[in-house]
PDB file of C-alpha atoms in Angstrom:
ATOM      1  CA  MET T  11     183.890 269.348 291.404  1.00  0.00           C
ATOM      2  CA  LYS T  12     181.858 271.388 293.898  1.00  0.00           C
ATOM      3  CA  CYS T  13     178.965 271.614 291.259  1.00  0.00           C
ATOM      4  CA  HIS T  14     178.830 267.924 291.072  1.00  0.00           C
ATOM      5  CA  ILE T  15     178.391 267.574 295.009  1.00  0.00           C
ATOM      6  CA  LYS T  16     175.877 270.448 295.137  1.00  0.00           C
ATOM      7  CA  ILE T  17     173.720 268.628 292.595  1.00  0.00           C
ATOM      8  CA  VAL T  18     174.231 265.352 294.495  1.00  0.00           C
ATOM      9  CA  VAL T  19     173.089 267.265 297.954  1.00  0.00           C
ATOM     10  CA  CYS T  20     170.006 268.827 296.203  1.00  0.00           C
ATOM     11  CA  LEU T  21     168.814 265.594 294.820  1.00  0.00           C
ATOM     12  CA  LEU T  22     169.000 263.951 298.295  1.00  0.00           C
ATOM     13  CA  PHE T  23     167.365 266.738 299.925  1.00  0.00           C
ATOM     14  CA  VAL T  24     164.358 266.336 297.464  1.00  0.00           C
ATOM     15  CA  LEU T  25     164.063 262.784 298.282  1.00  0.00           C
ATOM     16  CA  LEU T  26     164.031 263.599 301.845  1.00  0.00           C
ATOM     17  CA  THR T  27     161.406 266.284 301.955  1.00  0.00           C
ATOM     18  CA  ALA T  28     159.049 265.311 299.043  1.00  0.00           C
ATOM     19  CA  GLY T  29     155.678 263.895 299.936  1.00  0.00           C
ATOM     20  CA  THR T  30     154.097 262.219 302.840  1.00  0.00           C
ATOM     21  CA  VAL T  31     155.945 259.786 305.204  1.00  0.00           C
ATOM     22  CA  LEU T  32     154.142 256.317 304.695  1.00  0.00           C
ATOM     23  CA  ALA T  33     155.522 254.810 308.040  1.00  0.00           C
ATOM     24  CA  ALA T  34     154.127 257.538 310.435  1.00  0.00           C
ATOM     25  CA  GLU T  35     151.575 255.287 311.732  1.00  0.00           C
ATOM     26  CA  LYS T  36     154.116 252.503 312.731  1.00  0.00           C
ATOM     27  CA  SER T  37     155.610 251.988 315.916  1.00  0.00           C
ATOM     28  CA  ALA T  38     159.351 252.721 316.537  1.00  0.00           C
ATOM     29  CA  ASP T  39     160.096 249.058 317.067  1.00  0.00           C
ATOM     30  CA  GLN T  40     158.292 248.273 313.818  1.00  0.00           C
ATOM     31  CA  VAL T  41     160.095 250.963 311.759  1.00  0.00           C
ATOM     32  CA  ALA T  42     163.520 249.868 313.412  1.00  0.00           C
ATOM     33  CA  LYS T  43     162.938 246.200 312.417  1.00  0.00           C
ATOM     34  CA  GLU T  44     161.796 247.106 308.921  1.00  0.00           C
ATOM     35  CA  LEU T  45     164.852 249.226 308.392  1.00  0.00           C
ATOM     36  CA  SER T  46     167.236 246.364 309.342  1.00  0.00           C
ATOM     37  CA  ASN T  47     165.628 244.205 306.551  1.00  0.00           C
ATOM     38  CA  PRO T  48     167.316 244.751 303.167  1.00  0.00           C
ATOM     39  CA  ALA T  49     164.171 243.489 301.510  1.00  0.00           C
ATOM     40  CA  GLY T  50     161.711 245.784 303.416  1.00  0.00           C
ATOM     41  CA  SER T  51     159.295 247.942 301.809  1.00  0.00           C
ATOM     42  CA  LEU T  52     160.362 251.298 303.431  1.00  0.00           C
ATOM     43  CA  ALA T  53     161.964 253.954 301.462  1.00  0.00           C
ATOM     44  CA  SER T  54     164.841 255.610 303.496  1.00  0.00           C
ATOM     45  CA  LEU T  55     167.849 257.848 303.197  1.00  0.00           C
ATOM     46  CA  PHE T  56     170.886 256.204 304.993  1.00  0.00           C
ATOM     47  CA  THR T  57     173.272 259.430 305.754  1.00  0.00           C
ATOM     48  CA  SER T  58     176.378 258.445 307.310  1.00  0.00           C
ATOM     49  CA  VAL T  59     179.659 260.205 308.943  1.00  0.00           C
ATOM     50  CA  GLU T  60     182.672 258.140 309.219  1.00  0.00           C
ATOM     51  CA  TYR T  61     186.001 258.273 310.871  1.00  0.00           C
ATOM     52  CA  THR T  62     188.721 255.851 310.178  1.00  0.00           C
ATOM     53  CA  LEU T  63     192.042 254.989 311.537  1.00  0.00           C
ATOM     54  CA  TYR T  64     194.770 253.351 309.460  1.00  0.00           C
ATOM     55  CA  LYS T  65     197.652 251.012 309.837  1.00  0.00           C
ATOM     56  CA  GLY T  66     200.233 249.523 307.443  1.00  0.00           C
ATOM     57  CA  ASP T  67     203.868 248.916 306.323  1.00  0.00           C
ATOM     58  CA  LEU T  68     203.953 252.391 304.766  1.00  0.00           C
ATOM     59  CA  PRO T  69     205.977 254.934 306.420  1.00  0.00           C
ATOM     60  CA  ASP T  70     203.682 256.962 308.963  1.00  0.00           C
ATOM     61  CA  ALA T  71     200.856 254.575 308.084  1.00  0.00           C
ATOM     62  CA  ASP T  72     199.962 254.057 311.598  1.00  0.00           C
ATOM     63  CA  ASP T  73     199.382 257.797 312.091  1.00  0.00           C
ATOM     64  CA  GLN T  74     196.999 258.277 309.341  1.00  0.00           C
ATOM     65  CA  ASP T  75     193.199 259.111 309.724  1.00  0.00           C
ATOM     66  CA  GLY T  76     190.373 260.265 307.463  1.00  0.00           C
ATOM     67  CA  PHE T  77     186.603 261.397 307.638  1.00  0.00           C
ATOM     68  CA  GLY T  78     184.108 260.621 304.895  1.00  0.00           C
ATOM     69  CA  LEU T  79     180.445 260.883 304.428  1.00  0.00           C
ATOM     70  CA  SER T  80     178.102 258.523 302.532  1.00  0.00           C
ATOM     71  CA  PHE T  81     174.366 258.819 301.445  1.00  0.00           C
ATOM     72  CA  GLN T  82     172.305 255.883 300.380  1.00  0.00           C
ATOM     73  CA  PRO T  83     168.762 256.420 299.255  1.00  0.00           C
ATOM     74  CA  VAL T  84     166.729 252.959 299.575  1.00  0.00           C
ATOM     75  CA  LEU T  85     163.874 252.863 296.731  1.00  0.00           C
ATOM     76  CA  PRO T  86     161.539 249.888 296.695  1.00  0.00           C
ATOM     77  CA  PHE T  87     159.314 249.478 293.882  1.00  0.00           C
ATOM     78  CA  PRO T  88     156.360 247.201 295.089  1.00  0.00           C
ATOM     79  CA  VAL T  89     155.639 244.186 292.855  1.00  0.00           C
ATOM     80  CA  GLY T  90     152.588 242.250 293.135  1.00  0.00           C
ATOM     81  CA  ASP T  91     150.702 241.937 296.695  1.00  0.00           C
ATOM     82  CA  LYS T  92     152.892 239.175 298.163  1.00  0.00           C
ATOM     83  CA  GLY T  93     155.441 241.667 299.856  1.00  0.00           C
ATOM     84  CA  ARG T  94     157.954 241.577 296.647  1.00  0.00           C
ATOM     85  CA  ASN T  95     159.978 244.522 295.715  1.00  0.00           C
ATOM     86  CA  ILE T  96     162.487 245.698 293.096  1.00  0.00           C
ATOM     87  CA  ILE T  97     164.846 247.790 295.269  1.00  0.00           C
ATOM     88  CA  PHE T  98     167.304 250.303 293.994  1.00  0.00           C
ATOM     89  CA  ARG T  99     170.185 251.484 296.499  1.00  0.00           C
ATOM     90  CA  PRO T 100     172.766 253.719 295.104  1.00  0.00           C
ATOM     91  CA  LEU T 101     175.709 254.711 297.567  1.00  0.00           C
ATOM     92  CA  VAL T 102     177.080 258.101 297.107  1.00  0.00           C
ATOM     93  CA  PRO T 103     180.550 258.557 298.878  1.00  0.00           C
ATOM     94  CA  VAL T 104     182.007 261.797 299.598  1.00  0.00           C
ATOM     95  CA  GLN T 105     185.792 261.917 300.831  1.00  0.00           C
ATOM     96  CA  ILE T 106     186.649 264.732 302.994  1.00  0.00           C
ATOM     97  CA  ASN T 107     190.305 264.009 304.017  1.00  0.00           C
ATOM     98  CA  LYS T 108     191.144 260.561 303.213  1.00  0.00           C
ATOM     99  CA  PRO T 109     194.961 259.960 303.198  1.00  0.00           C
ATOM    100  CA  VAL T 110     196.669 259.369 299.967  1.00  0.00           C
ATOM    101  CA  PHE T 111     200.080 257.809 299.573  1.00  0.00           C
ATOM    102  CA  ALA T 112     202.087 260.121 297.056  1.00  0.00           C
ATOM    103  CA  GLU T 113     204.831 257.948 295.209  1.00  0.00           C
ATOM    104  CA  GLU T 114     208.028 259.359 294.086  1.00  0.00           C
ATOM    105  CA  VAL T 115     208.196 259.639 290.376  1.00  0.00           C
ATOM    106  CA  GLY T 116     209.811 256.468 288.813  1.00  0.00           C
ATOM    107  CA  ALA T 117     209.101 254.340 291.581  1.00  0.00           C
ATOM    108  CA  SER T 118     208.435 250.517 290.717  1.00  0.00           C
ATOM    109  CA  ARG T 119     205.216 249.510 291.994  1.00  0.00           C
ATOM    110  CA  PRO T 120     204.784 245.819 292.924  1.00  0.00           C
ATOM    111  CA  ALA T 121     202.258 245.921 295.720  1.00  0.00           C
ATOM    112  CA  LYS T 122     198.481 245.938 294.801  1.00  0.00           C
ATOM    113  CA  VAL T 123     196.366 247.658 297.496  1.00  0.00           C
ATOM    114  CA  SER T 124     192.756 247.508 296.889  1.00  0.00           C
ATOM    115  CA  SER T 125     190.577 250.115 298.707  1.00  0.00           C
ATOM    116  CA  GLY T 126     186.688 249.901 297.773  1.00  0.00           C
ATOM    117  CA  SER T 127     186.416 250.928 294.263  1.00  0.00           C
ATOM    118  CA  HIS T 128     189.960 252.280 294.005  1.00  0.00           C
ATOM    119  CA  THR T 129     193.230 250.331 293.621  1.00  0.00           C
ATOM    120  CA  THR T 130     196.728 251.851 294.107  1.00  0.00           C
ATOM    121  CA  TYR T 131     200.236 250.248 293.886  1.00  0.00           C
ATOM    122  CA  VAL T 132     202.701 251.157 296.664  1.00  0.00           C
ATOM    123  CA  VAL T 133     206.223 250.683 297.907  1.00  0.00           C
ATOM    124  CA  PRO T 134     207.100 250.907 301.580  1.00  0.00           C
ATOM    125  CA  GLY T 135     209.650 253.633 301.980  1.00  0.00           C
ATOM    126  CA  ILE T 136     209.178 255.561 298.792  1.00  0.00           C
ATOM    127  CA  GLY T 137     206.842 258.603 299.066  1.00  0.00           C
ATOM    128  CA  GLU T 138     204.808 260.163 301.760  1.00  0.00           C
ATOM    129  CA  PHE T 139     201.191 260.620 302.953  1.00  0.00           C
ATOM    130  CA  GLU T 140     198.848 263.350 301.901  1.00  0.00           C
ATOM    131  CA  ASP T 141     195.476 264.615 302.595  1.00  0.00           C
ATOM    132  CA  GLY T 142     193.132 263.996 299.645  1.00  0.00           C
ATOM    133  CA  ASP T 143     190.869 266.702 298.325  1.00  0.00           C
ATOM    134  CA  PHE T 144     187.381 267.067 299.400  1.00  0.00           C
ATOM    135  CA  SER T 145     185.351 265.125 296.538  1.00  0.00           C
ATOM    136  CA  LEU T 146     182.832 262.818 295.198  1.00  0.00           C
ATOM    137  CA  GLY T 147     183.829 259.297 294.842  1.00  0.00           C
ATOM    138  CA  ASP T 148     182.850 256.267 292.626  1.00  0.00           C
ATOM    139  CA  ILE T 149     179.090 255.896 293.171  1.00  0.00           C
ATOM    140  CA  SER T 150     178.204 252.190 293.720  1.00  0.00           C
ATOM    141  CA  PHE T 151     174.425 250.636 293.520  1.00  0.00           C
ATOM    142  CA  ASP T 152     172.559 247.438 293.657  1.00  0.00           C
ATOM    143  CA  LEU T 153     169.494 246.729 291.896  1.00  0.00           C
ATOM    144  CA  VAL T 154     167.565 243.538 293.432  1.00  0.00           C
ATOM    145  CA  TYR T 155     164.336 241.647 293.448  1.00  0.00           C
ATOM    146  CA  SER T 156     163.410 240.714 296.947  1.00  0.00           C
ATOM    147  CA  GLY T 157     160.769 239.326 299.262  1.00  0.00           C
ATOM    148  CA  THR T 158     160.100 238.888 302.936  1.00  0.00           C
ATOM    149  CA  GLU T 159     158.319 235.560 303.679  1.00  0.00           C
ATOM    150  CA  MET T 160     156.862 235.399 307.195  1.00  0.00           C
ATOM    151  CA  ALA T 161     155.581 232.207 308.719  1.00  0.00           C
ATOM    152  CA  ASP T 162     153.849 233.928 311.441  1.00  0.00           C
ATOM    153  CA  LYS T 163     153.922 237.471 313.077  1.00  0.00           C
ATOM    154  CA  HIS T 164     157.803 236.985 314.295  1.00  0.00           C
ATOM    155  CA  ASP T 165     159.417 234.379 312.474  1.00  0.00           C
ATOM    156  CA  GLY T 166     160.541 234.495 308.857  1.00  0.00           C
ATOM    157  CA  TRP T 167     163.191 234.950 306.396  1.00  0.00           C
ATOM    158  CA  LEU T 168     164.231 237.495 303.709  1.00  0.00           C
ATOM    159  CA  TRP T 169     165.974 236.880 300.150  1.00  0.00           C
ATOM    160  CA  GLY T 170     167.148 239.130 297.329  1.00  0.00           C
ATOM    161  CA  VAL T 171     168.694 238.381 293.913  1.00  0.00           C
ATOM    162  CA  GLY T 172     169.993 241.265 291.232  1.00  0.00           C
ATOM    163  CA  ALA T 173     173.112 242.994 290.138  1.00  0.00           C
ATOM    164  CA  ALA T 174     175.677 245.529 291.761  1.00  0.00           C
ATOM    165  CA  GLY T 175     177.657 247.861 289.941  1.00  0.00           C
ATOM    166  CA  THR T 176     179.865 251.053 290.165  1.00  0.00           C
ATOM    167  CA  PHE T 177     179.817 254.442 288.005  1.00  0.00           C
ATOM    168  CA  PRO T 178     183.024 256.195 287.410  1.00  0.00           C
ATOM    169  CA  SER T 179     181.757 259.312 289.040  1.00  0.00           C
ATOM    170  CA  ALA T 180     184.860 260.331 291.068  1.00  0.00           C
ATOM    171  CA  THR T 181     185.973 263.868 290.905  1.00  0.00           C
ATOM    172  CA  ASP T 182     189.328 263.403 292.185  1.00  0.00           C
ATOM    173  CA  ASP T 183     191.881 261.214 290.454  1.00  0.00           C
ATOM    174  CA  ASP T 184     193.398 259.684 293.570  1.00  0.00           C
ATOM    175  CA  PHE T 185     189.864 258.153 294.570  1.00  0.00           C
ATOM    176  CA  ALA T 186     188.708 257.258 290.925  1.00  0.00           C
ATOM    177  CA  GLY T 187     188.487 253.747 289.629  1.00  0.00           C
ATOM    178  CA  ASP T 188     187.767 254.926 286.212  1.00  0.00           C
ATOM    179  CA  GLN T 189     185.623 251.786 285.480  1.00  0.00           C
ATOM    180  CA  TRP T 190     182.230 250.801 284.832  1.00  0.00           C
ATOM    181  CA  ARG T 191     181.839 247.602 286.960  1.00  0.00           C
ATOM    182  CA  LEU T 192     178.867 245.266 287.244  1.00  0.00           C
ATOM    183  CA  GLY T 193     178.286 241.828 288.635  1.00  0.00           C
ATOM    184  CA  PRO T 194     175.697 239.475 290.457  1.00  0.00           C
ATOM    185  CA  GLU T 195     174.371 240.276 294.023  1.00  0.00           C
ATOM    186  CA  VAL T 196     172.315 237.842 296.467  1.00  0.00           C
ATOM    187  CA  PHE T 197     171.229 238.271 300.146  1.00  0.00           C
ATOM    188  CA  ALA T 198     169.434 236.072 302.537  1.00  0.00           C
ATOM    189  CA  GLY T 199     168.670 236.405 306.414  1.00  0.00           C
ATOM    190  CA  ILE T 200     166.474 235.310 309.003  1.00  0.00           C
ATOM    191  CA  ILE T 201     163.855 237.308 311.219  1.00  0.00           C
ATOM    192  CA  ARG T 202     163.021 236.208 314.532  1.00  0.00           C
ATOM    193  CA  LYS T 203     161.272 238.191 317.589  1.00  0.00           C
ATOM    194  CA  LEU T 204     164.883 238.482 318.870  1.00  0.00           C
ATOM    195  CA  GLY T 205     165.869 240.542 315.717  1.00  0.00           C
ATOM    196  CA  THR T 206     167.271 240.204 312.102  1.00  0.00           C
ATOM    197  CA  PHE T 207     170.399 238.575 311.042  1.00  0.00           C
ATOM    198  CA  GLY T 208     171.683 237.974 307.430  1.00  0.00           C
ATOM    199  CA  GLY T 209     174.293 238.767 304.727  1.00  0.00           C
ATOM    200  CA  VAL T 210     174.771 240.382 301.375  1.00  0.00           C
ATOM    201  CA  VAL T 211     177.291 239.238 298.764  1.00  0.00           C
ATOM    202  CA  ASN T 212     178.214 240.732 295.414  1.00  0.00           C
ATOM    203  CA  HIS T 213     180.944 240.183 292.772  1.00  0.00           C
ATOM    204  CA  GLN T 214     181.943 242.931 290.457  1.00  0.00           C
ATOM    205  CA  TRP T 215     184.140 243.017 287.189  1.00  0.00           C
ATOM    206  CA  ASN T 216     185.053 245.894 285.217  1.00  0.00           C
ATOM    207  CA  VAL T 217     183.104 246.046 281.893  1.00  0.00           C
ATOM    208  CA  ALA T 218     184.089 249.376 280.508  1.00  0.00           C
ATOM    209  CA  GLY T 219     185.987 252.604 281.304  1.00  0.00           C
ATOM    210  CA  SER T 220     189.425 254.263 280.569  1.00  0.00           C
ATOM    211  CA  ASN T 221     191.135 252.100 283.204  1.00  0.00           C
ATOM    212  CA  ASP T 222     191.640 248.560 281.504  1.00  0.00           C
ATOM    213  CA  GLU T 223     193.224 246.976 284.555  1.00  0.00           C
ATOM    214  CA  TYR T 224     191.229 243.884 285.220  1.00  0.00           C
ATOM    215  CA  HIS T 225     188.981 244.050 288.244  1.00  0.00           C
ATOM    216  CA  SER T 226     187.618 240.977 290.060  1.00  0.00           C
ATOM    217  CA  VAL T 227     186.352 241.936 293.620  1.00  0.00           C
ATOM    218  CA  THR T 228     183.806 239.870 295.967  1.00  0.00           C
ATOM    219  CA  ALA T 229     182.274 242.308 298.484  1.00  0.00           C
ATOM    220  CA  GLY T 230     179.347 242.295 300.796  1.00  0.00           C
ATOM    221  CA  GLN T 231     177.916 242.902 304.346  1.00  0.00           C
ATOM    222  CA  TYR T 232     176.849 240.914 307.172  1.00  0.00           C
ATOM    223  CA  PHE T 233     174.243 242.527 309.334  1.00  0.00           C
ATOM    224  CA  TYR T 234     172.354 241.889 312.687  1.00  0.00           C
ATOM    225  CA  ALA T 235     169.962 243.939 314.756  1.00  0.00           C
ATOM    226  CA  ILE T 236     168.774 242.695 318.169  1.00  0.00           C
ATOM    227  CA  GLY T 237     165.782 244.431 319.403  1.00  0.00           C
ATOM    228  CA  LEU T 238     165.716 245.633 322.850  1.00  0.00           C
ATOM    229  CA  GLY T 239     162.100 247.509 322.841  1.00  0.00           C
ATOM    230  CA  ASP T 240     161.208 251.206 322.708  1.00  0.00           C
ATOM    231  CA  GLY T 241     163.077 251.572 319.293  1.00  0.00           C
ATOM    232  CA  TRP T 242     166.443 250.388 320.539  1.00  0.00           C
ATOM    233  CA  GLN T 243     168.714 247.842 319.021  1.00  0.00           C
ATOM    234  CA  ILE T 244     172.136 246.463 319.094  1.00  0.00           C
ATOM    235  CA  ALA T 245     172.924 246.309 315.620  1.00  0.00           C
ATOM    236  CA  SER T 246     175.915 246.514 313.072  1.00  0.00           C
ATOM    237  CA  GLY T 247     176.512 245.792 309.273  1.00  0.00           C
ATOM    238  CA  PRO T 248     180.395 245.636 308.577  1.00  0.00           C
ATOM    239  CA  ASN T 249     181.382 245.589 304.959  1.00  0.00           C
ATOM    240  CA  PHE T 250     183.942 243.198 303.720  1.00  0.00           C
ATOM    241  CA  ALA T 251     185.779 242.779 300.498  1.00  0.00           C
ATOM    242  CA  TYR T 252     188.253 240.221 298.574  1.00  0.00           C
ATOM    243  CA  ASP T 253     190.297 241.211 295.688  1.00  0.00           C
ATOM    244  CA  TRP T 254     190.854 238.255 293.508  1.00  0.00           C
ATOM    245  CA  GLU T 255     193.701 240.114 291.668  1.00  0.00           C
ATOM    246  CA  ALA T 256     195.740 241.107 294.836  1.00  0.00           C
ATOM    247  CA  ASP T 257     198.554 239.292 296.463  1.00  0.00           C
ATOM    248  CA  SER T 258     197.088 237.160 299.282  1.00  0.00           C
ATOM    249  CA  ASP T 259     198.554 239.469 301.903  1.00  0.00           C
ATOM    250  CA  GLN T 260     196.745 242.670 300.316  1.00  0.00           C
ATOM    251  CA  ALA T 261     193.510 240.894 299.310  1.00  0.00           C
ATOM    252  CA  LEU T 262     191.023 240.562 302.311  1.00  0.00           C
ATOM    253  CA  THR T 263     189.509 243.220 304.245  1.00  0.00           C
ATOM    254  CA  LEU T 264     187.254 242.059 307.099  1.00  0.00           C
ATOM    255  CA  PRO T 265     186.032 243.913 309.983  1.00  0.00           C
ATOM    256  CA  LEU T 266     184.029 242.890 313.412  1.00  0.00           C
ATOM    257  CA  GLY T 267     181.420 245.526 314.296  1.00  0.00           C
ATOM    258  CA  ILE T 268     179.113 246.328 317.117  1.00  0.00           C
ATOM    259  CA  GLY T 269     176.794 249.182 317.514  1.00  0.00           C
ATOM    260  CA  VAL T 270     173.721 250.576 319.000  1.00  0.00           C
ATOM    261  CA  ALA T 271     170.657 252.155 317.296  1.00  0.00           C
ATOM    262  CA  LYS T 272     167.500 254.099 318.291  1.00  0.00           C
ATOM    263  CA  THR T 273     164.507 254.514 316.137  1.00  0.00           C
ATOM    264  CA  THR T 274     162.446 257.598 317.249  1.00  0.00           C
ATOM    265  CA  LYS T 275     159.970 260.154 315.509  1.00  0.00           C
ATOM    266  CA  VAL T 276     160.759 263.734 314.747  1.00  0.00           C
ATOM    267  CA  GLY T 277     157.237 265.157 314.152  1.00  0.00           C
ATOM    268  CA  SER T 278     155.572 262.421 311.897  1.00  0.00           C
ATOM    269  CA  ILE T 279     158.918 261.377 310.558  1.00  0.00           C
ATOM    270  CA  PRO T 280     160.529 258.149 311.819  1.00  0.00           C
ATOM    271  CA  ILE T 281     164.278 258.255 312.133  1.00  0.00           C
ATOM    272  CA  LYS T 282     166.641 255.818 312.967  1.00  0.00           C
ATOM    273  CA  TYR T 283     170.066 256.817 314.558  1.00  0.00           C
ATOM    274  CA  GLN T 284     173.106 254.382 314.775  1.00  0.00           C
ATOM    275  CA  PHE T 285     176.451 254.593 316.051  1.00  0.00           C
ATOM    276  CA  GLN T 286     178.815 251.541 315.341  1.00  0.00           C
ATOM    277  CA  VAL T 287     182.568 250.718 316.081  1.00  0.00           C
ATOM    278  CA  GLN T 288     184.261 248.355 313.836  1.00  0.00           C
ATOM    279  CA  TYR T 289     187.766 246.746 314.275  1.00  0.00           C
ATOM    280  CA  PHE T 290     189.494 245.385 311.129  1.00  0.00           C
ATOM    281  CA  VAL T 291     190.778 241.688 311.972  1.00  0.00           C
ATOM    282  CA  GLU T 292     192.197 241.531 308.347  1.00  0.00           C
ATOM    283  CA  GLN T 293     193.255 244.391 306.173  1.00  0.00           C
ATOM    284  CA  PRO T 294     195.898 244.756 303.261  1.00  0.00           C
ATOM    285  CA  ASP T 295     199.374 244.711 304.965  1.00  0.00           C
ATOM    286  CA  VAL T 296     200.854 247.735 303.025  1.00  0.00           C
ATOM    287  CA  PHE T 297     198.034 250.039 304.087  1.00  0.00           C
ATOM    288  CA  GLY T 298     194.204 249.668 305.163  1.00  0.00           C
ATOM    289  CA  PRO T 299     191.752 250.510 308.042  1.00  0.00           C
ATOM    290  CA  GLU T 300     192.227 249.429 311.392  1.00  0.00           C
ATOM    291  CA  TRP T 301     189.171 251.205 313.177  1.00  0.00           C
ATOM    292  CA  LEU T 302     185.999 252.598 311.830  1.00  0.00           C
ATOM    293  CA  PHE T 303     183.765 254.857 313.907  1.00  0.00           C
ATOM    294  CA  LYS T 304     180.401 255.388 312.017  1.00  0.00           C
ATOM    295  CA  PHE T 305     177.395 257.492 312.761  1.00  0.00           C
ATOM    296  CA  THR T 306     174.295 257.043 310.624  1.00  0.00           C
ATOM    297  CA  ALA T 307     170.957 258.953 310.631  1.00  0.00           C
ATOM    298  CA  THR T 308     168.250 257.172 308.506  1.00  0.00           C
ATOM    299  CA  PRO T 309     164.994 259.238 308.066  1.00  0.00           C
ATOM    300  CA  VAL T 310     162.139 257.290 306.371  1.00  0.00           C
ATOM    301  CA  ILE T 311     161.058 259.156 303.235  1.00  0.00           C
ATOM    302  CA  SER T 312     158.278 259.274 300.671  1.00  0.00           C
ATOM    303  CA  ASN T 313     158.503 256.318 298.278  1.00  0.00           C
ATOM    304  CA  PRO T 314     158.149 258.106 294.857  1.00  0.00           C
ATOM    305  CA  PHE T 315     157.284 254.581 293.136  1.00  0.00           C
ATOM    306  CA  VAL T 316     154.550 254.118 295.590  1.00  0.00           C
ATOM    307  CA  ALA T 317     153.228 257.709 294.830  1.00  0.00           C
ATOM    308  CA  TRP T 318     153.271 257.231 291.212  1.00  0.00           C
ATOM    309  CA  PHE T 319     151.943 253.837 290.776  1.00  0.00           C
ATOM    310  CA  LYS T 320     148.810 253.970 293.171  1.00  0.00           C
TER     311      LYS T 320
END
């Protein structure tokens, strides 16, 4: 397990430090706006620390909390001269002490609860919570063909179409989906002088793996970033999900979010710092997140695809 995590950290470090930074000549406001565009051409590395408070019908559910880390390199491959990109975004989650409900042996399991890539069955009143091990979670990704269409200097729109998937990479069975998952993804948004607004939606089904349970989840993110000048933004990007195989009171996870971001330069490297607070207006009744506090540091990194194909 530790070996897997060390390899991931080393690869992320190489991405961060290799080569020259292509955005060094852009202003903080320009970099901030482009990093808010999922169809943008800047390569970057989202690094997040997340603290979650939970609630639910399970015993002691309201007393549970957990930390997690996530790393997401964003690697655009430029196509042609019209601002088109093929973008690959793998998301690497690391669980630190996420709560796990340990059921009693032999308990029936009628309630299905979906939590990201992992589905559990729980019965209120039977079992207790434990802290999960420090572990690597299932890695998800999207691969999209995208573009940014600008009518003038300030106004335009963005779009993308492609695929989303999940690898069964978890090192702890408590957080393992044990499935290869795949499905379509689309995103769209508008760009204005005020800021950038839009949404991403994908749907994944299980296509292989040792777990033959049927998986059908629609998930995505809505995002906004309102420019305040000097690299400051009011911005957030909450993730939502709907599990079509779960009972209706366990299917939807939907947060509302607000945050503040500041883009600055450390030496010649532009870095976007962001803090978000998200409140979940819907979550599985049995057990789900209630509050999420998220801090993200996003340095612009060298784009290996630009360097290799110049």
